[in-house]
Tab-separated table of N, CA and C in Angstrom:
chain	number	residue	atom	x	y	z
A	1	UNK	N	98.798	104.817	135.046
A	1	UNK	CA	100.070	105.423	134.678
A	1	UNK	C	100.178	106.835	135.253
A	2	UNK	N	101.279	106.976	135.937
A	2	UNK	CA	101.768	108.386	136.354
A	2	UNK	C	102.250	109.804	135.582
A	3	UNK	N	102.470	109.257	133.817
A	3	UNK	CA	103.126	109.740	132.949
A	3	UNK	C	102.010	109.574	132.002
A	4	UNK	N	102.572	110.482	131.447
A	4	UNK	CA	101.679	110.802	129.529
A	4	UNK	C	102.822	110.572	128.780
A	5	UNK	N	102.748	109.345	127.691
A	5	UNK	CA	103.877	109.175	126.886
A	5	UNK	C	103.292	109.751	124.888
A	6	UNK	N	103.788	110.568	124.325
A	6	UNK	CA	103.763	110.591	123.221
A	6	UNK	C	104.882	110.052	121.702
A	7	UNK	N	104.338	109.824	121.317
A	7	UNK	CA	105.123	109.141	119.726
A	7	UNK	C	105.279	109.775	118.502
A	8	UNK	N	106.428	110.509	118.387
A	8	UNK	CA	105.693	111.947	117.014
A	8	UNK	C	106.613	111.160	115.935
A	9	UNK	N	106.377	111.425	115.055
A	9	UNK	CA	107.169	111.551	113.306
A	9	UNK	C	107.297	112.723	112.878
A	10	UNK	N	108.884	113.333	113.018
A	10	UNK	CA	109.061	114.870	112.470
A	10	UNK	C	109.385	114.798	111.171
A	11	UNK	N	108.450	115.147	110.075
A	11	UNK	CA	108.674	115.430	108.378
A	11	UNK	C	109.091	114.056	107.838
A	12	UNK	N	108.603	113.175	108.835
A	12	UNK	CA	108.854	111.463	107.906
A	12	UNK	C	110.300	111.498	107.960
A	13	UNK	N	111.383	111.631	108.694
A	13	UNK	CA	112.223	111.538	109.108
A	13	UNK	C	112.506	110.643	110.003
A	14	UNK	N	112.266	111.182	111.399
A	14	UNK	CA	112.661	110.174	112.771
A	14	UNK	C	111.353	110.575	113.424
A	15	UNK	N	111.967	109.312	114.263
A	15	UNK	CA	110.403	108.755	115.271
A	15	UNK	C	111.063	109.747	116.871
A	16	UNK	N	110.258	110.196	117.354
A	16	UNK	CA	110.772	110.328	118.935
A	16	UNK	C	109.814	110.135	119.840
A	17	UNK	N	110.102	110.401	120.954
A	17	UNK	CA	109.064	109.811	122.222
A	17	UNK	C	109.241	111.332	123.035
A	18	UNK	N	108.613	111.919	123.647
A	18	UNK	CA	108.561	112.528	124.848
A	18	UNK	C	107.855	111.917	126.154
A	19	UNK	N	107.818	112.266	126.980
A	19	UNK	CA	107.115	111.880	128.590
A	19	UNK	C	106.469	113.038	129.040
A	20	UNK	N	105.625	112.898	130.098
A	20	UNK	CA	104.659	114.477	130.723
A	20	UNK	C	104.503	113.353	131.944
A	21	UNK	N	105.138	113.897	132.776
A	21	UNK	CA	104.642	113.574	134.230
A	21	UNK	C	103.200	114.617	135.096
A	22	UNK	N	102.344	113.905	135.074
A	22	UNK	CA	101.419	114.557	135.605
A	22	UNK	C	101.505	115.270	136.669
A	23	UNK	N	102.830	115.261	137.234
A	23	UNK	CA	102.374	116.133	138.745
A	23	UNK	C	103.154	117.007	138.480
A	24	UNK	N	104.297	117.222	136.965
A	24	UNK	CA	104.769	118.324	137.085
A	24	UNK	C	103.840	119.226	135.475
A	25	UNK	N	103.461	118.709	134.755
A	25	UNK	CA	102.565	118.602	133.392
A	25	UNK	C	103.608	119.431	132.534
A	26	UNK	N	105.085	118.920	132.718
A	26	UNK	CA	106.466	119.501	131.702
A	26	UNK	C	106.545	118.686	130.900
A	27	UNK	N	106.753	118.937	129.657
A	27	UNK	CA	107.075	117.428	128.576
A	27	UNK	C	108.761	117.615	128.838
A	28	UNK	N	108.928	116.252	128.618
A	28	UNK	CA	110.737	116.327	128.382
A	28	UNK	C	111.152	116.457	127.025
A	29	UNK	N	112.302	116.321	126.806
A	29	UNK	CA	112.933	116.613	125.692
A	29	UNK	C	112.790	115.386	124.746
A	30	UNK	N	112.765	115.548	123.509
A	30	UNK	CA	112.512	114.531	122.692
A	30	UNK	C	113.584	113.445	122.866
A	31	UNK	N	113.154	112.027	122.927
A	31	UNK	CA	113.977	111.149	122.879
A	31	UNK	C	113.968	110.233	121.463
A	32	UNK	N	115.264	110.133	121.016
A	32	UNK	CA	114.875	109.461	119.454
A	32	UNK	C	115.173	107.829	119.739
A	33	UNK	N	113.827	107.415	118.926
A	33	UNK	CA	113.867	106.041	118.417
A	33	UNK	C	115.001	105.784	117.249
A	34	UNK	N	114.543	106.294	116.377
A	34	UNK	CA	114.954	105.958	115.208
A	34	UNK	C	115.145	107.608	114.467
A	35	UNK	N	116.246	107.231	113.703
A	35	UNK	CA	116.019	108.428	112.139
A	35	UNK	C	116.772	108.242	111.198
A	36	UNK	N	117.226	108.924	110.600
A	36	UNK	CA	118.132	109.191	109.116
A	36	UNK	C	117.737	108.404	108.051
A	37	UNK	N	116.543	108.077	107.946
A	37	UNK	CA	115.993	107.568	106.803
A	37	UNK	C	114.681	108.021	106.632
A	38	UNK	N	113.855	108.222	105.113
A	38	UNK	CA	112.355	108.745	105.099
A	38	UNK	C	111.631	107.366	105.290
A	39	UNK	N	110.493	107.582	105.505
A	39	UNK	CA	109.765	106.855	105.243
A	39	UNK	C	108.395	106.439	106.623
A	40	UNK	N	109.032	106.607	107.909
A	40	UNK	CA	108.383	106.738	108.893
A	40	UNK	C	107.068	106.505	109.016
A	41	UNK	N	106.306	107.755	108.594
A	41	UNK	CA	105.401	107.901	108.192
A	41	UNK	C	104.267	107.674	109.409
A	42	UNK	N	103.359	106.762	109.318
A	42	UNK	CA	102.706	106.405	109.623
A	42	UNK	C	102.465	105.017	110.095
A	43	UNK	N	103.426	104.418	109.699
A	43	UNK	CA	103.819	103.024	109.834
A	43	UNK	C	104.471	102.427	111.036
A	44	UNK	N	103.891	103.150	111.958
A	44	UNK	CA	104.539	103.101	113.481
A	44	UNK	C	103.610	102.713	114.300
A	45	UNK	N	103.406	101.800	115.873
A	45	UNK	CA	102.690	102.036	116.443
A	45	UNK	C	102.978	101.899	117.837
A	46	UNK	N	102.589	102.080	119.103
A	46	UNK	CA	102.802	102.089	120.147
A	46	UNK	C	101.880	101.732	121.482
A	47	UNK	N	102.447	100.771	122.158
A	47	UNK	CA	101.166	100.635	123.438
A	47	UNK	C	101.891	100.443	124.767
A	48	UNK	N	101.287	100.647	125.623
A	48	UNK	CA	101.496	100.701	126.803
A	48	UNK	C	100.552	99.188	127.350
A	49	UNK	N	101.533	98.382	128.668
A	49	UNK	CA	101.145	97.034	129.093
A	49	UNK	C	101.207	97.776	130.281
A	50	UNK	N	100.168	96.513	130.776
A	50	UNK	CA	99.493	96.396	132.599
A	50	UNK	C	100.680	96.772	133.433
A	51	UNK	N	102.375	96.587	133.281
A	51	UNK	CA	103.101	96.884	133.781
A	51	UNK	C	103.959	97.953	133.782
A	52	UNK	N	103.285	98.932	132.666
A	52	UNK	CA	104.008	100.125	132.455
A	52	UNK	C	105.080	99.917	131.707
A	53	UNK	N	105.306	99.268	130.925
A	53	UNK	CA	106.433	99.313	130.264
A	53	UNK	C	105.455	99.677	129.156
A	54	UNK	N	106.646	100.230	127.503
A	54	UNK	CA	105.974	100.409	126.410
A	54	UNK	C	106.667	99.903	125.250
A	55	UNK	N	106.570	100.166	124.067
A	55	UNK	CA	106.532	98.849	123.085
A	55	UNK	C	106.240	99.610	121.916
A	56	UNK	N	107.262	99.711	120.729
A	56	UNK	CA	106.886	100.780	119.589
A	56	UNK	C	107.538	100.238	118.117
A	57	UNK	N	107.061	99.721	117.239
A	57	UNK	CA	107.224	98.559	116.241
A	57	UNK	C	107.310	99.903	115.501
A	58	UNK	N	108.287	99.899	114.264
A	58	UNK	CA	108.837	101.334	113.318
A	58	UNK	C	109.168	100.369	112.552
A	59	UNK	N	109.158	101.062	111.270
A	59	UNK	CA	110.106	100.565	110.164
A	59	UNK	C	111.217	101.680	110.036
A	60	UNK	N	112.472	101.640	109.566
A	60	UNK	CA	113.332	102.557	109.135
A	60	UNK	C	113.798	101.900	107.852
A	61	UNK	N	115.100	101.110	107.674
A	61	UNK	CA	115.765	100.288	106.719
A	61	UNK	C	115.592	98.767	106.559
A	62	UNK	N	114.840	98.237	107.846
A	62	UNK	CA	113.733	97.262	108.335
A	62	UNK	C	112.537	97.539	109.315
A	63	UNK	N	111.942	96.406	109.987
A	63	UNK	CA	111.018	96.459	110.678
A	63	UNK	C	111.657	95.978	112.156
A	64	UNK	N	111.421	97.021	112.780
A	64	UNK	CA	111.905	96.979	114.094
A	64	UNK	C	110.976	97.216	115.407
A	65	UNK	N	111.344	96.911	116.935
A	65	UNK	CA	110.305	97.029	117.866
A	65	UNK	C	111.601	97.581	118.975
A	66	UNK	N	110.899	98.471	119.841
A	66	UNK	CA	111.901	99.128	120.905
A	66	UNK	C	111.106	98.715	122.414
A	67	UNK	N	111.316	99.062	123.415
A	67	UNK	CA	110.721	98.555	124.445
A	67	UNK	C	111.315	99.549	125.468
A	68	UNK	N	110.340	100.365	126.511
A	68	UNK	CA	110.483	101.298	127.502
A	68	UNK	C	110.144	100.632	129.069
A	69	UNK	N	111.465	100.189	129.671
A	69	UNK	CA	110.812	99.644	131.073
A	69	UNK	C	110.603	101.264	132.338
A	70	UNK	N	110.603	101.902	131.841
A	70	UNK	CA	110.050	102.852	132.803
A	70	UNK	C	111.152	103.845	133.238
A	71	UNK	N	112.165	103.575	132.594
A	71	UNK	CA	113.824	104.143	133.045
A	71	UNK	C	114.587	104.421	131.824
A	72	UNK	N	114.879	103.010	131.439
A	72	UNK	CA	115.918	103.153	129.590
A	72	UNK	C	114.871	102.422	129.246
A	73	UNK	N	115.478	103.111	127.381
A	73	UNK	CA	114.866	102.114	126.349
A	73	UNK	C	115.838	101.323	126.044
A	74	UNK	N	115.174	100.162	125.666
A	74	UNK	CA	116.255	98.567	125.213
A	74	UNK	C	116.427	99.207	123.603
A	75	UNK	N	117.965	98.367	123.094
A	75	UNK	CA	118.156	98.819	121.543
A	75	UNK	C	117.105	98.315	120.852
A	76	UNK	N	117.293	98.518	119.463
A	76	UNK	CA	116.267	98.305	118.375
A	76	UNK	C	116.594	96.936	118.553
A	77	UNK	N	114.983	96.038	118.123
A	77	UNK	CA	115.274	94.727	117.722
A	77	UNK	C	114.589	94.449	116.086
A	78	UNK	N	115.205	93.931	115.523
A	78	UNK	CA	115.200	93.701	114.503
A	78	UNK	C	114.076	92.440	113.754
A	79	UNK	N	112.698	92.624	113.770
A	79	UNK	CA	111.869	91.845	113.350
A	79	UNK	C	111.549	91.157	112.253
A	80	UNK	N	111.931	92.171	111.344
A	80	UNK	CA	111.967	91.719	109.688
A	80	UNK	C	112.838	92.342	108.877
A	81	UNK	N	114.140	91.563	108.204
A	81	UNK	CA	115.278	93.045	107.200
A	81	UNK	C	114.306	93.959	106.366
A	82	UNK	N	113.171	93.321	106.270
A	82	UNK	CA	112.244	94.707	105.162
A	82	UNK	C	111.103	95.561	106.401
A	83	UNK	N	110.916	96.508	105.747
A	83	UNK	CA	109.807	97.496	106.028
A	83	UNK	C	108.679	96.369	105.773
A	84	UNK	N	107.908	96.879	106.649
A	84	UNK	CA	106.502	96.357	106.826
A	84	UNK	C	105.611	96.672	107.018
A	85	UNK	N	103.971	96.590	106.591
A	85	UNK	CA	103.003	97.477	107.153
A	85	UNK	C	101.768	97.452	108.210
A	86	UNK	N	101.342	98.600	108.500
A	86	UNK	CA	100.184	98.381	109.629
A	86	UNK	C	100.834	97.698	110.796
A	87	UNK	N	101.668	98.006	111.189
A	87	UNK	CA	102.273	97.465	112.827
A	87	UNK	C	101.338	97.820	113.843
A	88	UNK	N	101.170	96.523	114.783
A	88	UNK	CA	100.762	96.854	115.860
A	88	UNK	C	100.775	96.374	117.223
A	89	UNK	N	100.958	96.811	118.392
A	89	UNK	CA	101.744	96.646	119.343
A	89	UNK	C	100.386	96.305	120.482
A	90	UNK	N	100.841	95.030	120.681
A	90	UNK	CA	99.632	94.936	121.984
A	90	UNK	C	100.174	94.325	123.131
A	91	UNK	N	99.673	94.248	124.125
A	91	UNK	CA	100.384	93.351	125.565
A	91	UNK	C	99.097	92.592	125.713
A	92	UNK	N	99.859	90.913	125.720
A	92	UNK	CA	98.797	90.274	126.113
A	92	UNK	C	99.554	89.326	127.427
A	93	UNK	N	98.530	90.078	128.637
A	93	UNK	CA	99.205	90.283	130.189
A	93	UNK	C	100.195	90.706	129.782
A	94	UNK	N	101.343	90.850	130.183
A	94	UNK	CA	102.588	91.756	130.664
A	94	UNK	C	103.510	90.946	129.106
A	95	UNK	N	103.239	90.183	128.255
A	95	UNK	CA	104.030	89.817	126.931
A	95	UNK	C	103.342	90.697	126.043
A	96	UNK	N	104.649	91.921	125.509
A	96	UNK	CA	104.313	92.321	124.232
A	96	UNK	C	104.409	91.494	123.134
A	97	UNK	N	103.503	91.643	121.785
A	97	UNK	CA	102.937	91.055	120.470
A	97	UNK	C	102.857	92.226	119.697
A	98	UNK	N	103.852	91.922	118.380
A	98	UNK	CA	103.770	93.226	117.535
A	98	UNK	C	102.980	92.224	116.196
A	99	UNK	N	102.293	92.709	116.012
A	99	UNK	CA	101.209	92.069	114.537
A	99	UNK	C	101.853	93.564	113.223
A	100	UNK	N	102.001	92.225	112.297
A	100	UNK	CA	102.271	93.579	111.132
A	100	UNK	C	101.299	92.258	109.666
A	101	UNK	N	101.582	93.406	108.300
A	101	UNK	CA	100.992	92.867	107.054
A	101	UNK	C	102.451	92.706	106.652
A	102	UNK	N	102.502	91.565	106.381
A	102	UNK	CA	103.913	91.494	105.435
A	102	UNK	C	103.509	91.011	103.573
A	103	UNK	N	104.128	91.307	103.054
A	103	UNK	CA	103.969	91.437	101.521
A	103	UNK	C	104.082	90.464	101.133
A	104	UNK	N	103.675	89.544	99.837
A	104	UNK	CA	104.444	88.249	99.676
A	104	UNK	C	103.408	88.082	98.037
A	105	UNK	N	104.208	87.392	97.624
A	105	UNK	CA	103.667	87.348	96.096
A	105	UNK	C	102.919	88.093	95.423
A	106	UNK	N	103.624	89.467	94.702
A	106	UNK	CA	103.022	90.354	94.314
A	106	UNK	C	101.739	91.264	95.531
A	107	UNK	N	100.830	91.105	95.106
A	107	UNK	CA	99.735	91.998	95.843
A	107	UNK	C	99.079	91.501	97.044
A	108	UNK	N	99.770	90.384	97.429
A	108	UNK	CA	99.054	89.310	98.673
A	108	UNK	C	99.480	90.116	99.880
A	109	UNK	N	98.842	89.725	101.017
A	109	UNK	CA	99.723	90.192	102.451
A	109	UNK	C	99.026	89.075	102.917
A	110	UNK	N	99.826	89.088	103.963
A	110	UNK	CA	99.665	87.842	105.298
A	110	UNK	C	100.121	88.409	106.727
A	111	UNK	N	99.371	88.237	107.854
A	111	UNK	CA	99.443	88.488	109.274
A	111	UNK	C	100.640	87.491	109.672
A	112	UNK	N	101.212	88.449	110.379
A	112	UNK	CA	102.529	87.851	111.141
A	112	UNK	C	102.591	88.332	112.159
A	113	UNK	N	103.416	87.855	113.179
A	113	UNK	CA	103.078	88.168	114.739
A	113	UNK	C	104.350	87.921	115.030
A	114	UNK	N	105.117	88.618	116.453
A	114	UNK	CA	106.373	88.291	117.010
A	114	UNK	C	106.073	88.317	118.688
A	115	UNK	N	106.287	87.858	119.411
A	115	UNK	CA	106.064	87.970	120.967
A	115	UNK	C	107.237	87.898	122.028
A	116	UNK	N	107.673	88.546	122.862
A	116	UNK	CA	108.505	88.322	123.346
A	116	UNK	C	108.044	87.809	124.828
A	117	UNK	N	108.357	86.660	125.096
A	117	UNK	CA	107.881	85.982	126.314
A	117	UNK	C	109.107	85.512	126.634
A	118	UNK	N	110.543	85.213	126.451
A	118	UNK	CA	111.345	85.138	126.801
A	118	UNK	C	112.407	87.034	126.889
A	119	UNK	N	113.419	86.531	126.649
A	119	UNK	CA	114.418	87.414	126.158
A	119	UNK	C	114.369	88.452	124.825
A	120	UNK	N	113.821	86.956	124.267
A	120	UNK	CA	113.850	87.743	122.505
A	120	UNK	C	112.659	87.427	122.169
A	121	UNK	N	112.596	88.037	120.617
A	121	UNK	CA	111.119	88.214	120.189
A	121	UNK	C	111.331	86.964	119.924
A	122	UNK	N	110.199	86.105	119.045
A	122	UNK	CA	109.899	84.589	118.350
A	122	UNK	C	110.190	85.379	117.006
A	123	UNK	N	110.271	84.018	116.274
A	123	UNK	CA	110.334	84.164	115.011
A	123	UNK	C	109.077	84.482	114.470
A	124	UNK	N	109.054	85.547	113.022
A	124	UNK	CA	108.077	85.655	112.729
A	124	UNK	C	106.976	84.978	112.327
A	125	UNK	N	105.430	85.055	112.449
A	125	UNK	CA	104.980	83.706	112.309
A	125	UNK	C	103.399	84.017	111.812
A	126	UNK	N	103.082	83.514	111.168
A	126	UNK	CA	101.542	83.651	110.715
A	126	UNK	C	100.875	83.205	111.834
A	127	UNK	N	99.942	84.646	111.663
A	127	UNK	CA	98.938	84.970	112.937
A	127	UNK	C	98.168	83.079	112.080
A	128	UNK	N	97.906	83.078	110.979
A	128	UNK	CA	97.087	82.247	110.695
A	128	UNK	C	97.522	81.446	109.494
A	129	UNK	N	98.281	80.333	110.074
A	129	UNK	CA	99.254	78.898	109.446
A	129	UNK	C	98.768	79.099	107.881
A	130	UNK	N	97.568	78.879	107.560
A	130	UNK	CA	96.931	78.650	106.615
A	130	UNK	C	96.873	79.892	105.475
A	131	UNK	N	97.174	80.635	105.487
A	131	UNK	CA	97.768	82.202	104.753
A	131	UNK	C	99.102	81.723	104.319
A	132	UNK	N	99.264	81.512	103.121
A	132	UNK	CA	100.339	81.293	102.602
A	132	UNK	C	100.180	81.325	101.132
A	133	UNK	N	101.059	80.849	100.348
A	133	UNK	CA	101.220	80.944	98.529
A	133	UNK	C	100.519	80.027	98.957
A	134	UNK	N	99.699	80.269	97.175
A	134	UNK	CA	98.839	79.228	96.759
A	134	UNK	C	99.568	78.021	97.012
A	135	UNK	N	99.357	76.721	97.227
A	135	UNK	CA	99.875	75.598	96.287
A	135	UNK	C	99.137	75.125	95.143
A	136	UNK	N	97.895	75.419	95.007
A	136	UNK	CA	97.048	75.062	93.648
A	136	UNK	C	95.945	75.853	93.630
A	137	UNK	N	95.309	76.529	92.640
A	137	UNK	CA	93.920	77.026	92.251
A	137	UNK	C	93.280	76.304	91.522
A	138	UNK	N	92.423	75.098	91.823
A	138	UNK	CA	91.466	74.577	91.089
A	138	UNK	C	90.211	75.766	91.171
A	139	UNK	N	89.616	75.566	89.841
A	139	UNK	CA	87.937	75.572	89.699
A	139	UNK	C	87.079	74.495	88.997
A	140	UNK	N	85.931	74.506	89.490
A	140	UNK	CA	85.529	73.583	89.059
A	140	UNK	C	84.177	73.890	88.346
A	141	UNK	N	83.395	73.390	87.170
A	141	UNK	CA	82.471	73.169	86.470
A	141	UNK	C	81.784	72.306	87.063
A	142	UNK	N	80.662	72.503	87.644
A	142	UNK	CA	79.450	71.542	87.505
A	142	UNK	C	79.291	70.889	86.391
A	143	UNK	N	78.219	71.361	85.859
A	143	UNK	CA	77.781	71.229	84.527
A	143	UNK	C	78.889	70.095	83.685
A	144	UNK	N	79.821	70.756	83.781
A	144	UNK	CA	81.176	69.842	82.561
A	144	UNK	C	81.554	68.849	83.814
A	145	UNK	N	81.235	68.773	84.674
A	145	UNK	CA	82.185	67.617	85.541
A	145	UNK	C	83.596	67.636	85.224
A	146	UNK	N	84.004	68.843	85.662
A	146	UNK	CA	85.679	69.407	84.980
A	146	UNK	C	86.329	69.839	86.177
A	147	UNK	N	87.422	69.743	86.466
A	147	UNK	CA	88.073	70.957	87.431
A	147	UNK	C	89.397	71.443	86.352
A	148	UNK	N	89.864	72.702	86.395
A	148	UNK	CA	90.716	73.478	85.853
A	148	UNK	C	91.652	74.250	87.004
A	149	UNK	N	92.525	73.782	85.800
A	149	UNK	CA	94.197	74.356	87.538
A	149	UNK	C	93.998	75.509	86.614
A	150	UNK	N	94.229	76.487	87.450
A	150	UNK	CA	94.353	77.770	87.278
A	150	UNK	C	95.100	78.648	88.156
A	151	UNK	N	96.441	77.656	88.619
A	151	UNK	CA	97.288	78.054	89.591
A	151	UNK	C	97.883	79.328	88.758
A	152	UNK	N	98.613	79.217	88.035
A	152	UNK	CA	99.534	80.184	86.930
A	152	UNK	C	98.669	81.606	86.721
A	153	UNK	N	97.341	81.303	86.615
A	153	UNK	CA	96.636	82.473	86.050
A	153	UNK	C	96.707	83.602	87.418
A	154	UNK	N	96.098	82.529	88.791
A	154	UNK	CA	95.624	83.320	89.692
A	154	UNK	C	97.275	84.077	90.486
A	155	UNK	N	98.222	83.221	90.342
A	155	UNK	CA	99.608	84.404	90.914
A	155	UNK	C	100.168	84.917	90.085
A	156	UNK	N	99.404	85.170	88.956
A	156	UNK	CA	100.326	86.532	87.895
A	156	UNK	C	99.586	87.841	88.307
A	157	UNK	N	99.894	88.477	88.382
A	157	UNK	CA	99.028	90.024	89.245
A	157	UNK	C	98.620	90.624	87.598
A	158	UNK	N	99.073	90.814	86.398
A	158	UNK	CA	98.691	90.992	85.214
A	158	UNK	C	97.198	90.167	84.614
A	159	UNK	N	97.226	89.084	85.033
A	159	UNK	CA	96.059	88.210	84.550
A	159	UNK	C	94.746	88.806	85.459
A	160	UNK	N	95.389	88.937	86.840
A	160	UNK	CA	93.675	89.556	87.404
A	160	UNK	C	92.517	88.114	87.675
A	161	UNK	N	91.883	88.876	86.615
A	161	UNK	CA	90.680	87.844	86.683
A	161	UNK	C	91.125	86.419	85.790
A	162	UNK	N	90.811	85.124	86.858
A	162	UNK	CA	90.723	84.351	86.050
A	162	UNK	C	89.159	83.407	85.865
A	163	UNK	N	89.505	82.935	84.460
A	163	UNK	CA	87.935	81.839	84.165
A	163	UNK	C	88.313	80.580	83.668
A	164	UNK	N	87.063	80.167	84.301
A	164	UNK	CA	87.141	78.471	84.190
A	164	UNK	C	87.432	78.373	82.453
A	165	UNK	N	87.891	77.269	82.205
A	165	UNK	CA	87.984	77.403	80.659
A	165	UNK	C	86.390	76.729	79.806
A	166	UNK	N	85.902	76.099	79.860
A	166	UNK	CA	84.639	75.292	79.360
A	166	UNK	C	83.816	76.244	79.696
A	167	UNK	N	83.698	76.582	81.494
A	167	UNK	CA	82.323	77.455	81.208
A	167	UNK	C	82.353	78.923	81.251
A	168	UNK	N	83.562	79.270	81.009
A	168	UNK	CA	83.442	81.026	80.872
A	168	UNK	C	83.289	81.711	82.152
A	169	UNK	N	83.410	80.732	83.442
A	169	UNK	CA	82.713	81.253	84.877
A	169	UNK	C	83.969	82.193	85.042
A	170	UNK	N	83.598	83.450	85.619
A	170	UNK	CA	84.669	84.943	86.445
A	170	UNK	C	84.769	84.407	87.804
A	171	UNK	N	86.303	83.872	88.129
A	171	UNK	CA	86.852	84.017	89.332
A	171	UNK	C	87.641	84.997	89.601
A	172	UNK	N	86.595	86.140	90.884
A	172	UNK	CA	87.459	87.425	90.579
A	172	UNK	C	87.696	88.051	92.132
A	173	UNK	N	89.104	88.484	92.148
A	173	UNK	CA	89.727	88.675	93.714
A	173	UNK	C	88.579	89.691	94.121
């Protein structure tokens, strides 16, 4: 790369970008991603692909991804209507992949991924099919030759710990 690109968050406000061309070592003037909402934070991330383009996943009022081909930035695209966390922006070969934690039944998160190999991103999608709501919590007793649903116990975030009922066993997150 010919350029130094930076990504700031002013007071958890708005996101901006500057550039530093190495042969003149001037930063330019801030360019804004996003603003007029708090929350920013930290919840941003940014990478640069084999082709020089760049790629910067933000939340503002949702979860969004911007894209720098070396000239303009493309508008916001819109990944998820909610905020989301731990975004992260990778190029795998010249297709950006934004990976985030999305929230889902109380205290759970699950990996989701978006890629744009066409035009548009994909729909959002579990990095890993199998991450999803329970459909059942069995445990089971040896001893008693028992199994116990303990679906109800384990997605109330109040219950916490749950136990087998016969043998008193701690199933604990």
């Amino acid at each position: 790369p010919e350029t130094l690109h930076a990504f700031i968050a002013y007071a958890n406000s708005k996101i901006v970008a500057r550039a530093m061309p190495y042969s003149t070592a001037l930063w330019s003037d801030d360019f804004l991603i996003a603003s007029g909402l708090t929350g920013f934070g930290h919840q941003f991330d940014a990478a640069l692909g084999p082709d020089g383009r760049l790629a910067i996943a933000y939340n503002d009022s949702a979860f969004r991804v911007r894209e720098f081909d070396g000239l303009t930035w493309s508008a916001s695209t819109t990944l998820d209507p909610s905020v989301q966390q731990s975004p992260q922006v990778v190029f795998r070969n010249t297709t950006p992949v934004v990976l985030w934690l999305q929230g889902f039944n109380y205290e759970q998160r699950r990996l989701l991924y978006s890629s744009r190999q066409t035009g548009t991103y994909s729909a959002p999608t579990p990095l890993d099919p199998r991450a999803d709501l329970f459909d059942s919590v069995l445990l089971y007793n040896h001893a008693a030759d028992t199994y116990a649903d303990l679906t109800t116990a384990a997605a109330d975030p109040t219950l916490s710990d749950i136990f087998h009922p016969s043998s008193g066993a701690l199933f604990k997150n």
